[in-house]
Short mmCIF file of C-alpha atoms in Angstrom, two decimals:
data_model
loop_
_atom_site.label_atom_id
_atom_site.label_comp_id
_atom_site.label_asym_id
_atom_site.label_seq_id
_atom_site.Cartn_x
_atom_site.Cartn_y
_atom_site.Cartn_z
CA MET A 1 0.00 0.00 0.00
CA ARG A 2 1.11 3.61 -0.47
CA SER A 3 2.15 5.70 2.46
CA ALA A 4 0.48 9.05 2.97
CA SER A 5 3.52 10.82 1.56
CA ASP A 6 3.33 8.74 -1.62
CA SER A 7 -0.42 9.00 -2.10
CA ASP A 8 -1.82 10.50 -5.25
CA GLY A 9 -4.74 11.79 -3.23
CA PRO A 10 -8.30 10.50 -3.08
CA SER A 11 -9.61 8.86 -6.19
CA THR A 12 -12.35 11.48 -6.44
CA ALA A 13 -9.78 14.16 -7.27
CA ALA A 14 -9.35 14.95 -10.94
CA PRO A 15 -5.67 14.25 -11.68
CA VAL A 16 -6.02 14.64 -15.44
CA GLU A 17 -7.79 16.89 -17.87
CA VAL A 18 -10.34 15.06 -20.00
CA PRO A 19 -10.86 16.74 -23.39
CA ALA A 20 -14.34 17.94 -24.23
CA ARG A 21 -16.37 15.88 -26.66
CA GLY A 22 -15.30 16.60 -30.20
CA GLN A 23 -11.78 17.67 -29.23
CA GLN A 24 -10.20 14.48 -30.48
CA SER A 25 -6.78 14.08 -31.99
CA GLU A 26 -6.38 14.81 -35.68
CA GLN A 27 -4.99 11.30 -36.21
CA PRO A 28 -7.42 8.47 -35.29
CA LEU A 29 -5.71 5.84 -33.15
CA SER A 30 -8.44 3.22 -32.85
CA SER A 31 -5.94 0.53 -33.83
CA VAL A 32 -3.51 1.49 -31.05
CA ASN A 33 -3.74 -0.73 -27.97
CA VAL A 34 -2.53 0.78 -24.70
CA LEU A 35 -2.13 -1.00 -21.37
CA LEU A 36 -2.73 1.20 -18.32
CA VAL A 37 -1.33 -0.14 -15.03
CA GLU A 38 -2.63 2.06 -12.18
CA ASP A 39 -4.13 1.17 -8.79
CA GLU A 40 -6.24 4.31 -8.27
CA PRO A 41 -9.71 3.59 -9.75
CA GLY A 42 -10.43 7.29 -10.16
CA ILE A 43 -7.31 7.83 -12.23
CA VAL A 44 -8.03 4.71 -14.28
CA ASP A 45 -11.51 6.02 -15.04
CA PHE A 46 -10.27 9.49 -16.05
CA VAL A 47 -7.44 8.17 -18.21
CA ARG A 48 -9.57 5.47 -19.81
CA ARG A 49 -12.37 7.85 -20.75
CA GLY A 50 -9.98 10.52 -21.94
CA LEU A 51 -7.74 8.29 -24.06
CA GLU A 52 -10.69 6.41 -25.51
CA ALA A 53 -12.11 9.78 -26.54
CA GLU A 54 -8.80 10.32 -28.33
CA GLY A 55 -9.24 7.05 -30.22
CA PHE A 56 -7.05 4.69 -28.18
CA ALA A 57 -8.14 1.19 -27.14
CA ILE A 58 -7.40 0.87 -23.40
CA GLU A 59 -7.00 -2.16 -21.14
CA ALA A 60 -6.36 -1.52 -17.46
CA ALA A 61 -4.84 -3.42 -14.53
CA LEU A 62 -5.34 -2.26 -10.93
CA ASN A 63 -2.36 -4.02 -9.33
CA GLY A 64 1.21 -4.93 -10.10
CA GLU A 65 0.74 -8.67 -10.56
CA GLU A 66 -2.08 -8.28 -13.07
CA GLY A 67 -0.26 -5.45 -14.80
CA GLU A 68 2.87 -7.55 -15.25
CA ARG A 69 0.85 -10.55 -16.48
CA LEU A 70 -0.91 -8.47 -19.12
CA ALA A 71 2.27 -6.63 -20.14
CA LEU A 72 4.14 -9.89 -20.67
CA ARG A 73 1.21 -11.40 -22.55
CA GLY A 74 1.90 -8.77 -25.18
CA GLY A 75 -0.22 -7.26 -27.90
CA TYR A 76 0.15 -3.65 -26.73
CA ASP A 77 1.56 -0.75 -28.72
CA ALA A 78 2.39 1.23 -25.56
CA ILE A 79 2.21 0.85 -21.78
CA VAL A 80 1.33 3.59 -19.28
CA LEU A 81 2.70 2.45 -15.92
CA ASP A 82 2.37 3.79 -12.38
CA LEU A 83 5.42 3.18 -10.19
CA MET A 84 3.68 2.86 -6.82
CA LEU A 85 1.61 -0.32 -7.14
CA PRO A 86 0.42 -2.93 -4.66
CA GLY A 87 1.91 -6.39 -4.96
CA ARG A 88 4.62 -5.65 -7.48
CA GLY A 89 6.33 -2.34 -8.01
CA GLY A 90 6.42 -0.46 -11.28
CA LEU A 91 10.20 -0.67 -11.59
CA GLU A 92 10.04 -4.48 -11.31
CA ILE A 93 7.36 -4.60 -13.99
CA LEU A 94 9.40 -2.25 -16.16
CA ALA A 95 12.44 -4.52 -15.90
CA SER A 96 10.35 -7.55 -16.90
CA VAL A 97 8.85 -5.70 -19.87
CA ARG A 98 12.25 -4.53 -21.08
CA ARG A 99 13.55 -8.08 -21.06
CA ALA A 100 10.51 -9.55 -22.84
CA THR A 101 9.46 -6.78 -25.25
CA PRO A 102 12.22 -4.15 -25.40
CA ASN A 103 10.60 -2.23 -28.26
CA VAL A 104 7.29 -1.46 -26.52
CA PRO A 105 7.39 2.12 -25.18
CA VAL A 106 6.62 2.49 -21.47
CA ILE A 107 5.54 5.88 -20.13
CA VAL A 108 5.74 6.13 -16.35
CA LEU A 109 3.14 7.93 -14.22
CA THR A 110 3.87 8.65 -10.59
CA ALA A 111 3.31 11.05 -7.72
CA ARG A 112 7.06 11.04 -7.17
CA GLY A 113 8.54 14.11 -8.75
CA GLU A 114 12.08 14.03 -7.37
CA ILE A 115 14.92 13.99 -9.88
CA GLU A 116 16.29 10.74 -8.44
CA ASP A 117 13.00 8.95 -9.01
CA ARG A 118 12.76 10.21 -12.57
CA VAL A 119 16.31 9.05 -13.28
CA ARG A 120 15.59 5.60 -11.82
CA GLY A 121 12.53 5.21 -14.03
CA LEU A 122 14.32 6.32 -17.18
CA GLU A 123 17.39 4.21 -16.46
CA ALA A 124 15.12 1.20 -15.90
CA GLY A 125 13.85 1.57 -19.45
CA ALA A 126 10.97 4.06 -19.43
CA VAL A 127 10.88 6.23 -22.54
CA ASP A 128 9.05 9.12 -20.87
CA TYR A 129 7.90 10.32 -17.45
CA LEU A 130 4.84 12.23 -16.23
CA VAL A 131 4.35 13.42 -12.66
CA LYS A 132 0.82 13.53 -11.22
CA PRO A 133 -1.28 15.57 -11.56
CA PHE A 134 -0.82 15.64 -15.34
CA SER A 135 -2.67 16.80 -18.43
CA LEU A 136 -4.38 14.01 -20.34
CA ALA A 137 -3.74 15.91 -23.56
CA GLU A 138 -0.02 15.81 -22.76
CA LEU A 139 -0.14 12.08 -22.00
CA ALA A 140 -1.89 11.38 -25.31
CA ALA A 141 0.64 13.55 -27.15
CA ARG A 142 3.56 11.72 -25.56
CA VAL A 143 2.12 8.34 -26.48
CA ARG A 144 1.69 9.50 -30.06
CA ALA A 145 5.25 10.84 -30.10
CA GLN A 146 6.64 7.45 -29.03
CA LEU A 147 4.55 5.67 -31.66
CA ARG A 148 5.89 8.03 -34.31
CA ILE A 149 9.46 7.29 -33.24
CA ILE A 150 8.81 3.56 -33.58
CA ALA A 151 7.10 4.01 -36.94
CA GLU A 152 10.01 6.06 -38.28
CA ALA A 153 12.51 3.50 -37.03
CA SER A 154 10.49 0.69 -38.61
CA ALA A 155 10.32 2.57 -41.89
CA SER A 156 14.11 2.66 -41.99
CA THR A 157 14.50 -1.05 -41.22
CA LEU A 158 13.71 -4.06 -43.37
CA ARG A 159 13.26 -7.48 -41.77
CA VAL A 160 12.57 -10.82 -43.43
CA GLU A 161 13.08 -14.11 -41.64
CA ASP A 162 16.09 -13.31 -39.41
CA ILE A 163 17.67 -10.85 -41.86
CA GLU A 164 17.63 -7.21 -40.74
CA VAL A 165 18.79 -4.24 -42.82
CA ASP A 166 19.09 -0.70 -41.50
CA LEU A 167 18.58 1.57 -44.49
CA LEU A 168 20.07 4.59 -42.73
CA THR A 169 23.31 3.08 -41.44
CA ARG A 170 23.41 0.41 -44.21
CA LYS A 171 24.19 -2.22 -41.59
CA VAL A 172 23.08 -5.79 -42.21
CA ARG A 173 22.59 -8.52 -39.64
CA ARG A 174 21.39 -12.09 -39.85
CA GLY A 175 20.34 -13.78 -36.63
CA GLY A 176 22.11 -10.97 -34.78
CA ARG A 177 25.36 -11.62 -36.68
CA PRO A 178 26.77 -8.60 -38.57
CA VAL A 179 27.22 -9.17 -42.30
CA ALA A 180 29.57 -6.97 -44.35
CA LEU A 181 28.28 -6.34 -47.88
CA SER A 182 29.56 -4.37 -50.80
CA THR A 183 27.43 -1.53 -52.19
CA THR A 184 26.02 -3.68 -54.98
CA GLU A 185 25.38 -6.64 -52.68
CA PHE A 186 23.53 -4.32 -50.31
CA GLU A 187 21.33 -2.89 -53.07
CA LEU A 188 20.55 -6.37 -54.38
CA LEU A 189 19.57 -7.58 -50.90
CA VAL A 190 17.37 -4.53 -50.30
CA TYR A 191 15.54 -5.13 -53.59
CA LEU A 192 14.92 -8.76 -52.70
CA LEU A 193 13.75 -7.79 -49.21
CA ARG A 194 11.34 -5.19 -50.57
CA HIS A 195 9.85 -7.90 -52.80
CA ARG A 196 9.88 -10.65 -50.20
CA GLY A 197 8.12 -13.82 -51.25
CA GLN A 198 7.98 -12.79 -54.93
CA ALA A 199 9.74 -14.48 -57.80
CA ILE A 200 11.94 -11.74 -59.33
CA SER A 201 13.32 -12.26 -62.80
CA ARG A 202 16.99 -11.82 -63.60
CA GLU A 203 16.00 -9.13 -66.09
CA GLU A 204 14.17 -7.13 -63.43
CA LEU A 205 17.08 -7.41 -61.01
CA LEU A 206 19.55 -6.43 -63.69
CA SER A 207 17.50 -3.36 -64.60
CA SER A 208 16.59 -2.28 -61.06
CA VAL A 209 19.89 -2.89 -59.26
CA TRP A 210 22.46 -2.38 -62.01
CA GLY A 211 20.48 -0.14 -64.36
CA TYR A 212 21.23 -2.36 -67.33
CA GLU A 213 18.94 -3.30 -70.17
CA HIS A 214 18.36 -6.99 -70.77
CA ASP A 215 21.63 -8.72 -71.66
CA PRO A 216 21.30 -12.50 -72.07
CA ALA A 217 25.08 -12.83 -72.12
CA THR A 218 25.68 -11.53 -68.59
CA ASN A 219 25.58 -13.68 -65.48
CA VAL A 220 26.21 -10.79 -63.07
CA VAL A 221 22.91 -11.39 -61.23
CA ASP A 222 23.74 -15.03 -60.58
CA VAL A 223 27.25 -14.11 -59.44
CA TYR A 224 26.01 -11.55 -56.92
CA VAL A 225 23.24 -13.78 -55.65
CA GLY A 226 25.99 -16.31 -55.00
CA TYR A 227 27.93 -13.67 -53.04
CA LEU A 228 24.85 -12.91 -50.94
CA ARG A 229 24.17 -16.55 -50.24
CA ARG A 230 27.71 -17.14 -49.04
CA LYS A 231 27.80 -14.05 -46.82
CA LEU A 232 24.33 -14.45 -45.33
CA GLY A 233 24.37 -18.23 -44.97
CA THR A 234 26.29 -20.82 -43.02
CA PRO A 235 26.71 -24.54 -43.71
CA ASP A 236 24.00 -25.31 -41.16
CA ASP A 237 21.74 -22.38 -42.03
CA PRO A 238 21.69 -21.43 -45.73
CA ALA A 239 20.50 -17.98 -46.77
CA PRO A 240 16.75 -17.94 -47.60
CA ILE A 241 17.35 -16.96 -51.24
CA PHE A 242 15.83 -19.53 -53.56
CA THR A 243 16.20 -20.14 -57.27
CA VAL A 244 12.92 -20.06 -59.18
CA ARG A 245 13.35 -22.26 -62.23
CA ALA A 246 13.17 -20.39 -65.56
CA VAL A 247 12.46 -17.09 -63.75
CA GLY A 248 15.05 -15.85 -61.28
CA TYR A 249 15.15 -15.65 -57.49
CA ARG A 250 12.91 -15.35 -54.45
CA LEU A 251 13.79 -14.32 -50.90
CA GLY A 252 11.66 -15.70 -48.08
CA SER A 253 10.67 -18.94 -46.43
CA THR A 254 10.88 -22.30 -48.17
CA SER A 255 7.09 -22.47 -48.52
#
């Protein structure tokens, strides 16, 4: 239980500002699932009603054990987490979430406003921090900001199977192992990744990656696919680049 000094006040107090009807965000977020872990029913009610008015789908937990169970079950785009919870503390939950789903943003809510407490929360893996009482509009804006960061990062990363390519840094990894590619090898891999699961003809690869017109005499595509296979694959785990008879190549699963 919270001590009097840690209390957020009676649940009848209005700790957040609920937007008036019609003052919804300009970007609908009905597909965004948010987990709220907070033991004050009044705060849960205010935040739920306010964020649902903004277009979020909200699921709430009123204690630490339930909050951790739901968080580890997954399926959430963001988590809003109180630090002072009965049963299991917010920092313990945060540590569990970071181990299980490190990419899910966690925004911490707490009555503790001291610098040391903020630092502990951020160092434990929170991406943002709001001290009660807070503005609901600000909470919604911060959730959106974290979702934008994730979307931008995802837009700059291609993943197929266990191959990951960062388009900004041009770094390639397979199964966590760094793979050094030449410029042409990189461009060929990116093209195959962008057309995952599709059979791509040699002519299309030649035109799109090398900028050449059809040349039946060249085997440059086959040579570079061979380079990719050797660099991405191992004897026990070949690269998922498959030859499509009489067509060209396909990157993806064996099915």
